């Protein structure tokens, strides 16, 4: 244990300061010392704490020299970004922004390594051409298929055995079933050939060995968290400790289930303004409980809102203190789990989410991976049997629909059920139109696992994370009456799959979305996103209101700014020339009308040192929505935090996407921009934005 704790020592005492005041001003940011690097030569991604490398046998005498070279390389990257992106320039008028070709030329001069990622642009142009018209910054999880694959039409009469054995779009649907998590993991049902093929492909993609983990499919991310909480013996193991700098719908569901069973719930704190983990406080909570098995430690490797990354070593420390680790991988990039750090630490549970097509179809499912050696810690639960374990079944084609099928009836079901899940992590606009083709009888039960979905030509539907209206709740209750019929239909279809499993042994399941990420690899994807994200952060900070000082900058970034190892996500707010924050939901709506999809989230668990007491009073806001009141019996204890806009970049994001977001945000330099937009849409008989 001491071999790990020595890497978490506090910073050196600064002469002239007492120890206590120095610790408070540092805000527990000793975690910044836990810089990370990968054991693999040439990998610049965060994979393993550098000081943890001392725990691994290493015979290469040049390791220290390589570590020094890595630090110098990262420092040069930060300096180059800060000094070369629009040097000594601030933009005060959106009409004075340089053109895309001019900016891209400068971008390539700063980041020549970006040119090595041209294969991504090839995939995007040939397989994801729908992204040319819409910019998507609100998708999380892993994309299974490409847009071209989803819209392909293979001839069912082909004599080619390879082609005839392929599934055709929309490939699969989900079928709910009643089963406990423990029984489902122990049975390891192989009768469903399609689901077995998908599980095998996903585990290979995530670099998870089949002999070490078992995968269970759930309806979405929230149900995966709730299912695990209901299956975990919190009565005997009363601890739940999470590390989130934002309000997570899935974590809230887990918390409610754990508290109902008697668990003591704790959360990590994040130091303002960097939003790093307050290491002293987290270490205190990890040590606090004196049981042999303390409970669940829920840990994301990075914040899906701010892009702050957290060292792997926290999972190792938690295990040393007797916690079982839950790794939330839903906000990670497509190859971020392909690291040596994961294979060394091996979390007890891993949760990932998968959707069909990036930027178009967010329907899909979530995967809950249970380490085989941790199955014994689960318990059978009657409540868990009805939470949301699903089977993956082939989607029916149009020719398989019954004669009395009515498109109107299907649309009616869809309108009620499509957004009934509580899986919306943040208030997000919905990216791109859902395909017009009929997705068999299961369209109504395709669940949202990405934090977005939309139709440019469909009615925009948004469910606010701050609270759902009573009207939406009523629609959800009404929609539940039709679910039984759909589940019955699914059950019959599932039985047919089992009966005909022998005929489907030759079924081939291609996931071109996963294939593209596999072919690119971790290093290339990380390089691409690092360049785009840091350029975007710098460019946004170059926007200033005319005739105002630095206090009245147009944009404020929350969390890490220019940083080599920051994640491909950023949280920010837009301020008017008076220094007043423009409502994030309003910015989101205006962005959506400019074909840019953003998300809204709520940052919380923020710790302010005495040095930033003034900031605390200025930036924190009180949650006064119905949803927050419902979760807090004492109204005085409603969470305090910051509502923000956030953008998440995926491996298919290109520089033009970042440029379009930058130019959209720059429009707010015009003091009359919001008013002009309101009157313009009134003239077009569109729904007026309330300012």
Short mmCIF file of N, CA and C in Angstrom, two decimals, residues 485-616:
data_model
loop_
_atom_site.label_atom_id
_atom_site.label_comp_id
_atom_site.label_asym_id
_atom_site.label_seq_id
_atom_site.Cartn_x
_atom_site.Cartn_y
_atom_site.Cartn_z
N UNK A 485 -47.58 -4.70 -25.51
CA UNK A 485 -47.79 -5.32 -26.81
C UNK A 485 -46.49 -5.43 -27.58
N UNK A 486 -45.66 -4.38 -27.49
CA UNK A 486 -44.39 -4.40 -28.22
C UNK A 486 -43.46 -5.46 -27.64
N UNK A 487 -43.41 -5.56 -26.30
CA UNK A 487 -42.55 -6.57 -25.69
C UNK A 487 -43.00 -7.96 -26.05
N UNK A 488 -44.33 -8.15 -26.13
CA UNK A 488 -44.85 -9.46 -26.51
C UNK A 488 -44.39 -9.82 -27.91
N UNK A 489 -44.45 -8.81 -28.81
CA UNK A 489 -44.02 -9.04 -30.18
C UNK A 489 -42.54 -9.39 -30.23
N UNK A 490 -41.75 -8.69 -29.38
CA UNK A 490 -40.33 -8.98 -29.32
C UNK A 490 -40.06 -10.39 -28.80
N UNK A 491 -40.83 -10.79 -27.78
CA UNK A 491 -40.61 -12.10 -27.19
C UNK A 491 -40.83 -13.20 -28.21
N UNK A 492 -41.88 -13.05 -29.01
CA UNK A 492 -42.13 -14.04 -30.05
C UNK A 492 -40.98 -14.08 -31.04
N UNK A 493 -40.48 -12.90 -31.38
CA UNK A 493 -39.37 -12.84 -32.33
C UNK A 493 -38.11 -13.48 -31.74
N UNK A 494 -37.89 -13.27 -30.42
CA UNK A 494 -36.73 -13.86 -29.78
C UNK A 494 -36.82 -15.38 -29.77
N UNK A 495 -38.04 -15.90 -29.55
CA UNK A 495 -38.20 -17.35 -29.56
C UNK A 495 -37.89 -17.92 -30.94
N UNK A 496 -38.29 -17.18 -31.98
CA UNK A 496 -37.99 -17.64 -33.33
C UNK A 496 -36.49 -17.68 -33.59
N UNK A 497 -35.77 -16.72 -33.00
CA UNK A 497 -34.32 -16.69 -33.17
C UNK A 497 -33.69 -17.94 -32.56
N UNK A 498 -34.14 -18.30 -31.36
CA UNK A 498 -33.59 -19.48 -30.71
C UNK A 498 -33.91 -20.74 -31.49
N UNK A 499 -35.12 -20.79 -32.00
CA UNK A 499 -35.54 -21.98 -32.74
C UNK A 499 -34.75 -22.15 -34.02
N UNK A 500 -34.36 -21.03 -34.61
CA UNK A 500 -33.66 -21.09 -35.89
C UNK A 500 -32.18 -20.76 -35.75
N UNK A 501 -31.65 -20.92 -34.54
CA UNK A 501 -30.25 -20.53 -34.32
C UNK A 501 -29.31 -21.34 -35.19
N UNK A 502 -29.67 -22.59 -35.45
CA UNK A 502 -28.78 -23.40 -36.27
C UNK A 502 -28.67 -22.87 -37.67
N UNK A 503 -29.72 -22.26 -38.18
CA UNK A 503 -29.69 -21.73 -39.55
C UNK A 503 -28.93 -20.44 -39.63
N UNK A 504 -28.70 -19.83 -38.49
CA UNK A 504 -28.03 -18.52 -38.50
C UNK A 504 -26.56 -18.60 -38.16
N UNK A 505 -26.00 -19.79 -38.07
CA UNK A 505 -24.61 -19.91 -37.67
C UNK A 505 -23.66 -19.21 -38.63
N UNK A 506 -24.10 -19.07 -39.90
CA UNK A 506 -23.23 -18.41 -40.87
C UNK A 506 -23.42 -16.92 -40.93
N UNK A 507 -24.20 -16.36 -40.00
CA UNK A 507 -24.49 -14.93 -39.99
C UNK A 507 -23.22 -14.13 -39.72
N UNK A 508 -22.98 -13.14 -40.54
CA UNK A 508 -21.80 -12.29 -40.36
C UNK A 508 -22.26 -10.90 -39.99
N UNK A 509 -21.63 -10.32 -38.96
CA UNK A 509 -22.05 -9.03 -38.43
C UNK A 509 -20.90 -8.05 -38.58
N UNK A 510 -21.06 -7.10 -39.49
CA UNK A 510 -20.03 -6.10 -39.75
C UNK A 510 -20.39 -4.79 -39.09
N UNK A 511 -19.46 -4.22 -38.36
CA UNK A 511 -19.65 -2.91 -37.73
C UNK A 511 -18.59 -1.97 -38.30
N UNK A 512 -18.93 -1.30 -39.37
CA UNK A 512 -17.93 -0.47 -40.03
C UNK A 512 -17.55 0.73 -39.17
N UNK A 513 -18.44 1.19 -38.30
CA UNK A 513 -18.07 2.26 -37.39
C UNK A 513 -16.94 1.86 -36.47
N UNK A 514 -17.03 0.64 -35.93
CA UNK A 514 -15.95 0.13 -35.08
C UNK A 514 -14.71 -0.19 -35.91
N UNK A 515 -14.93 -0.71 -37.12
CA UNK A 515 -13.80 -1.05 -37.98
C UNK A 515 -12.96 0.18 -38.31
N UNK A 516 -13.63 1.30 -38.57
CA UNK A 516 -12.90 2.52 -38.91
C UNK A 516 -12.04 2.98 -37.74
N UNK A 517 -12.60 2.95 -36.53
CA UNK A 517 -11.83 3.35 -35.36
C UNK A 517 -10.66 2.40 -35.14
N UNK A 518 -10.89 1.10 -35.33
CA UNK A 518 -9.81 0.12 -35.17
C UNK A 518 -8.67 0.38 -36.14
N UNK A 519 -9.01 0.68 -37.39
CA UNK A 519 -7.98 0.88 -38.41
C UNK A 519 -7.16 2.14 -38.14
N UNK A 520 -7.77 3.14 -37.49
CA UNK A 520 -7.06 4.38 -37.21
C UNK A 520 -6.14 4.23 -36.00
N UNK A 521 -6.63 3.63 -34.96
CA UNK A 521 -5.80 3.39 -33.79
C UNK A 521 -5.80 4.54 -32.80
N UNK A 522 -5.34 4.24 -31.61
CA UNK A 522 -5.35 5.19 -30.50
C UNK A 522 -4.49 6.42 -30.75
N UNK A 523 -3.29 6.23 -31.24
CA UNK A 523 -2.35 7.35 -31.39
C UNK A 523 -2.85 8.37 -32.40
N UNK A 524 -3.32 7.89 -33.54
CA UNK A 524 -3.78 8.80 -34.59
C UNK A 524 -5.02 9.58 -34.14
N UNK A 525 -5.99 8.88 -33.53
CA UNK A 525 -7.21 9.54 -33.08
C UNK A 525 -6.89 10.57 -32.01
N UNK A 526 -6.03 10.22 -31.06
CA UNK A 526 -5.66 11.15 -29.99
C UNK A 526 -4.96 12.39 -30.54
N UNK A 527 -4.07 12.20 -31.50
CA UNK A 527 -3.36 13.32 -32.11
C UNK A 527 -4.33 14.27 -32.78
N UNK A 528 -5.25 13.73 -33.53
CA UNK A 528 -6.22 14.56 -34.26
C UNK A 528 -7.08 15.38 -33.30
N UNK A 529 -7.64 14.73 -32.29
CA UNK A 529 -8.54 15.42 -31.37
C UNK A 529 -7.78 16.42 -30.50
N UNK A 530 -6.54 16.10 -30.16
CA UNK A 530 -5.73 17.03 -29.36
C UNK A 530 -5.52 18.35 -30.11
N UNK A 531 -5.21 18.25 -31.37
CA UNK A 531 -4.97 19.46 -32.17
C UNK A 531 -6.24 20.30 -32.31
N UNK A 532 -7.34 19.66 -32.67
CA UNK A 532 -8.59 20.40 -32.89
C UNK A 532 -9.09 21.02 -31.59
N UNK A 533 -9.09 20.24 -30.51
CA UNK A 533 -9.64 20.73 -29.24
C UNK A 533 -8.86 21.91 -28.70
N UNK A 534 -7.54 21.83 -28.70
CA UNK A 534 -6.74 22.94 -28.16
C UNK A 534 -6.83 24.17 -29.05
N UNK A 535 -6.93 23.98 -30.37
CA UNK A 535 -7.13 25.15 -31.24
C UNK A 535 -8.46 25.81 -30.93
N UNK A 536 -9.52 25.01 -30.76
CA UNK A 536 -10.84 25.57 -30.51
C UNK A 536 -10.87 26.34 -29.19
N UNK A 537 -10.26 25.78 -28.15
CA UNK A 537 -10.22 26.47 -26.85
C UNK A 537 -9.51 27.82 -26.99
N UNK A 538 -8.39 27.83 -27.68
CA UNK A 538 -7.63 29.07 -27.85
C UNK A 538 -8.40 30.08 -28.69
N UNK A 539 -9.01 29.62 -29.77
CA UNK A 539 -9.75 30.52 -30.65
C UNK A 539 -10.95 31.15 -29.93
N UNK A 540 -11.65 30.37 -29.09
CA UNK A 540 -12.79 30.92 -28.35
C UNK A 540 -12.34 32.00 -27.38
N UNK A 541 -11.17 31.82 -26.77
CA UNK A 541 -10.68 32.81 -25.82
C UNK A 541 -10.18 34.08 -26.51
N UNK A 542 -10.05 34.05 -27.83
CA UNK A 542 -9.62 35.24 -28.58
C UNK A 542 -10.79 36.16 -28.93
N UNK A 543 -12.01 35.77 -28.57
CA UNK A 543 -13.18 36.59 -28.87
C UNK A 543 -13.44 37.53 -27.70
N UNK A 544 -13.42 38.81 -27.96
CA UNK A 544 -13.62 39.83 -26.92
C UNK A 544 -14.66 40.84 -27.37
N UNK A 545 -15.45 41.29 -26.43
CA UNK A 545 -16.40 42.36 -26.74
C UNK A 545 -15.64 43.67 -26.99
N UNK A 546 -16.10 44.46 -27.95
CA UNK A 546 -15.42 45.74 -28.20
C UNK A 546 -15.61 46.70 -27.03
N UNK A 547 -14.60 47.49 -26.76
CA UNK A 547 -14.64 48.51 -25.71
C UNK A 547 -14.90 47.91 -24.33
N UNK A 548 -14.33 46.72 -24.07
CA UNK A 548 -14.48 46.12 -22.74
C UNK A 548 -13.15 45.51 -22.32
N UNK A 549 -12.97 45.38 -21.02
CA UNK A 549 -11.73 44.80 -20.53
C UNK A 549 -11.84 43.28 -20.53
N UNK A 550 -10.82 42.61 -20.02
CA UNK A 550 -10.76 41.16 -20.06
C UNK A 550 -11.86 40.51 -19.24
N UNK A 551 -12.42 41.26 -18.27
CA UNK A 551 -13.49 40.70 -17.45
C UNK A 551 -14.71 40.39 -18.30
N UNK A 552 -14.90 41.16 -19.37
CA UNK A 552 -16.06 40.99 -20.22
C UNK A 552 -15.70 40.26 -21.51
N UNK A 553 -14.95 39.20 -21.39
CA UNK A 553 -14.68 38.37 -22.56
C UNK A 553 -15.98 37.71 -23.01
N UNK A 554 -16.04 37.37 -24.26
CA UNK A 554 -17.26 36.76 -24.79
C UNK A 554 -17.47 35.36 -24.21
N UNK A 555 -16.39 34.60 -24.06
CA UNK A 555 -16.49 33.19 -23.68
C UNK A 555 -15.66 32.93 -22.43
N UNK A 556 -16.22 32.10 -21.55
CA UNK A 556 -15.44 31.59 -20.41
C UNK A 556 -15.38 30.08 -20.51
N UNK A 557 -14.15 29.54 -20.44
CA UNK A 557 -13.94 28.09 -20.48
C UNK A 557 -13.87 27.58 -19.04
N UNK A 558 -14.54 26.47 -18.76
CA UNK A 558 -14.52 25.87 -17.43
C UNK A 558 -13.69 24.59 -17.47
N UNK A 559 -12.78 24.45 -16.50
CA UNK A 559 -11.92 23.28 -16.48
C UNK A 559 -10.64 23.54 -17.23
N UNK A 560 -10.00 22.49 -17.76
CA UNK A 560 -8.71 22.66 -18.44
C UNK A 560 -8.85 23.53 -19.68
N UNK A 561 -7.81 24.28 -19.96
CA UNK A 561 -7.78 25.11 -21.17
C UNK A 561 -6.79 24.50 -22.16
N UNK A 562 -5.70 25.22 -22.42
CA UNK A 562 -4.69 24.66 -23.34
C UNK A 562 -3.89 23.62 -22.57
N UNK A 563 -4.00 22.38 -22.98
CA UNK A 563 -3.35 21.31 -22.25
C UNK A 563 -3.15 20.12 -23.18
N UNK A 564 -1.97 19.53 -23.13
CA UNK A 564 -1.65 18.42 -24.01
C UNK A 564 -2.55 17.23 -23.77
N UNK A 565 -2.81 16.91 -22.50
CA UNK A 565 -3.53 15.69 -22.18
C UNK A 565 -4.98 15.95 -21.78
N UNK A 566 -5.56 17.04 -22.24
CA UNK A 566 -6.98 17.27 -21.96
C UNK A 566 -7.83 16.38 -22.87
N UNK A 567 -9.04 16.09 -22.43
CA UNK A 567 -9.94 15.28 -23.23
C UNK A 567 -10.61 16.09 -24.32
N UNK A 568 -11.20 15.43 -25.33
CA UNK A 568 -11.84 16.12 -26.45
C UNK A 568 -13.25 16.60 -26.13
N UNK A 569 -13.36 17.40 -25.08
CA UNK A 569 -14.64 18.00 -24.69
C UNK A 569 -14.34 19.31 -24.00
N UNK A 570 -15.25 20.27 -24.10
CA UNK A 570 -15.04 21.53 -23.41
C UNK A 570 -16.37 22.09 -22.95
N UNK A 571 -16.35 22.73 -21.79
CA UNK A 571 -17.52 23.38 -21.23
C UNK A 571 -17.27 24.88 -21.23
N UNK A 572 -18.27 25.64 -21.63
CA UNK A 572 -18.09 27.08 -21.71
C UNK A 572 -19.43 27.78 -21.58
N UNK A 573 -19.38 29.08 -21.39
CA UNK A 573 -20.56 29.94 -21.41
C UNK A 573 -20.26 31.18 -22.22
N UNK A 574 -21.31 31.78 -22.74
CA UNK A 574 -21.21 33.00 -23.54
C UNK A 574 -21.77 34.16 -22.73
N UNK A 575 -21.06 35.30 -22.72
CA UNK A 575 -21.46 36.47 -21.95
C UNK A 575 -21.69 37.65 -22.87
N UNK A 576 -22.64 38.50 -22.50
CA UNK A 576 -22.90 39.69 -23.32
C UNK A 576 -21.91 40.79 -22.95
N UNK A 577 -22.05 41.94 -23.60
CA UNK A 577 -21.08 43.02 -23.40
C UNK A 577 -21.14 43.62 -22.00
N UNK A 578 -22.23 43.34 -21.25
CA UNK A 578 -22.34 43.81 -19.88
C UNK A 578 -21.70 42.84 -18.89
N UNK A 579 -21.26 41.68 -19.39
CA UNK A 579 -20.70 40.67 -18.51
C UNK A 579 -21.72 39.71 -17.95
N UNK A 580 -22.96 39.77 -18.45
CA UNK A 580 -24.01 38.88 -17.97
C UNK A 580 -24.08 37.62 -18.83
N UNK A 581 -24.27 36.48 -18.18
CA UNK A 581 -24.29 35.21 -18.90
C UNK A 581 -25.55 35.06 -19.73
N UNK A 582 -25.36 34.67 -20.97
CA UNK A 582 -26.50 34.35 -21.84
C UNK A 582 -26.93 32.93 -21.53
N UNK A 583 -28.22 32.72 -21.36
CA UNK A 583 -28.72 31.41 -20.95
C UNK A 583 -28.21 30.32 -21.89
N UNK A 584 -27.58 29.27 -21.34
CA UNK A 584 -27.06 28.20 -22.19
C UNK A 584 -28.11 27.55 -23.09
N UNK A 585 -29.32 27.40 -22.59
CA UNK A 585 -30.37 26.79 -23.42
C UNK A 585 -30.67 27.66 -24.64
N UNK A 586 -30.62 28.97 -24.47
CA UNK A 586 -30.84 29.88 -25.59
C UNK A 586 -29.72 29.75 -26.61
N UNK A 587 -28.48 29.69 -26.13
CA UNK A 587 -27.34 29.50 -27.04
C UNK A 587 -27.49 28.18 -27.79
N UNK A 588 -27.92 27.16 -27.07
CA UNK A 588 -28.09 25.84 -27.68
C UNK A 588 -29.13 25.87 -28.80
N UNK A 589 -30.23 26.54 -28.56
CA UNK A 589 -31.29 26.61 -29.57
C UNK A 589 -30.84 27.38 -30.81
N UNK A 590 -30.14 28.48 -30.58
CA UNK A 590 -29.65 29.26 -31.71
C UNK A 590 -28.60 28.48 -32.50
N UNK A 591 -27.79 27.71 -31.79
CA UNK A 591 -26.80 26.88 -32.48
C UNK A 591 -27.48 25.82 -33.32
N UNK A 592 -28.53 25.24 -32.80
CA UNK A 592 -29.25 24.21 -33.53
C UNK A 592 -29.82 24.77 -34.83
N UNK A 593 -30.26 26.01 -34.81
CA UNK A 593 -30.80 26.64 -36.01
C UNK A 593 -29.68 26.98 -37.00
N UNK A 594 -28.46 26.96 -36.53
CA UNK A 594 -27.31 27.14 -37.42
C UNK A 594 -26.67 25.80 -37.78
N UNK A 595 -27.41 24.71 -37.53
CA UNK A 595 -26.94 23.35 -37.84
C UNK A 595 -25.70 22.96 -37.04
N UNK A 596 -25.64 23.43 -35.81
CA UNK A 596 -24.58 23.05 -34.88
C UNK A 596 -25.24 22.53 -33.62
N UNK A 597 -25.03 21.27 -33.30
CA UNK A 597 -25.67 20.65 -32.13
C UNK A 597 -24.73 20.68 -30.94
N UNK A 598 -25.18 21.31 -29.87
CA UNK A 598 -24.42 21.39 -28.62
C UNK A 598 -25.23 20.78 -27.49
N UNK A 599 -24.60 20.58 -26.35
CA UNK A 599 -25.29 20.08 -25.17
C UNK A 599 -25.26 21.10 -24.05
N UNK A 600 -26.13 20.90 -23.06
CA UNK A 600 -26.12 21.72 -21.85
C UNK A 600 -25.95 20.79 -20.66
N UNK A 601 -25.16 21.21 -19.69
CA UNK A 601 -24.93 20.40 -18.51
C UNK A 601 -24.85 21.28 -17.27
N UNK A 602 -24.74 20.63 -16.13
CA UNK A 602 -24.68 21.35 -14.85
C UNK A 602 -23.46 20.88 -14.08
N UNK A 603 -22.46 21.76 -13.95
CA UNK A 603 -21.26 21.46 -13.18
C UNK A 603 -21.56 21.60 -11.69
N UNK A 604 -21.10 20.63 -10.90
CA UNK A 604 -21.30 20.72 -9.45
C UNK A 604 -20.13 20.07 -8.73
N UNK A 605 -20.26 19.92 -7.42
CA UNK A 605 -19.20 19.37 -6.57
C UNK A 605 -17.91 20.19 -6.68
N UNK A 606 -18.06 21.50 -6.84
CA UNK A 606 -16.90 22.39 -7.01
C UNK A 606 -16.45 22.91 -5.64
N UNK A 607 -15.14 22.85 -5.39
CA UNK A 607 -14.55 23.33 -4.13
C UNK A 607 -13.76 24.59 -4.39
N UNK A 608 -14.05 25.63 -3.59
CA UNK A 608 -13.36 26.92 -3.73
C UNK A 608 -12.46 27.14 -2.52
N UNK A 609 -11.21 27.45 -2.77
CA UNK A 609 -10.32 27.83 -1.68
C UNK A 609 -10.62 29.27 -1.28
N UNK A 610 -10.04 29.72 -0.19
CA UNK A 610 -10.27 31.09 0.27
C UNK A 610 -9.86 32.11 -0.79
N UNK A 611 -8.89 31.75 -1.58
CA UNK A 611 -8.39 32.64 -2.62
C UNK A 611 -9.47 32.96 -3.65
N UNK A 612 -10.39 32.03 -3.85
CA UNK A 612 -11.42 32.20 -4.89
C UNK A 612 -12.81 32.37 -4.30
N UNK A 613 -12.87 32.90 -3.08
CA UNK A 613 -14.17 33.08 -2.43
C UNK A 613 -15.07 34.03 -3.22
N UNK A 614 -14.49 35.08 -3.82
CA UNK A 614 -15.28 36.02 -4.62
C UNK A 614 -15.87 35.32 -5.85
N UNK A 615 -15.07 34.45 -6.47
CA UNK A 615 -15.57 33.70 -7.61
C UNK A 615 -16.75 32.82 -7.22
N UNK A 616 -16.67 32.23 -6.05
CA UNK A 616 -17.75 31.35 -5.58
C UNK A 616 -19.08 32.08 -5.53
#
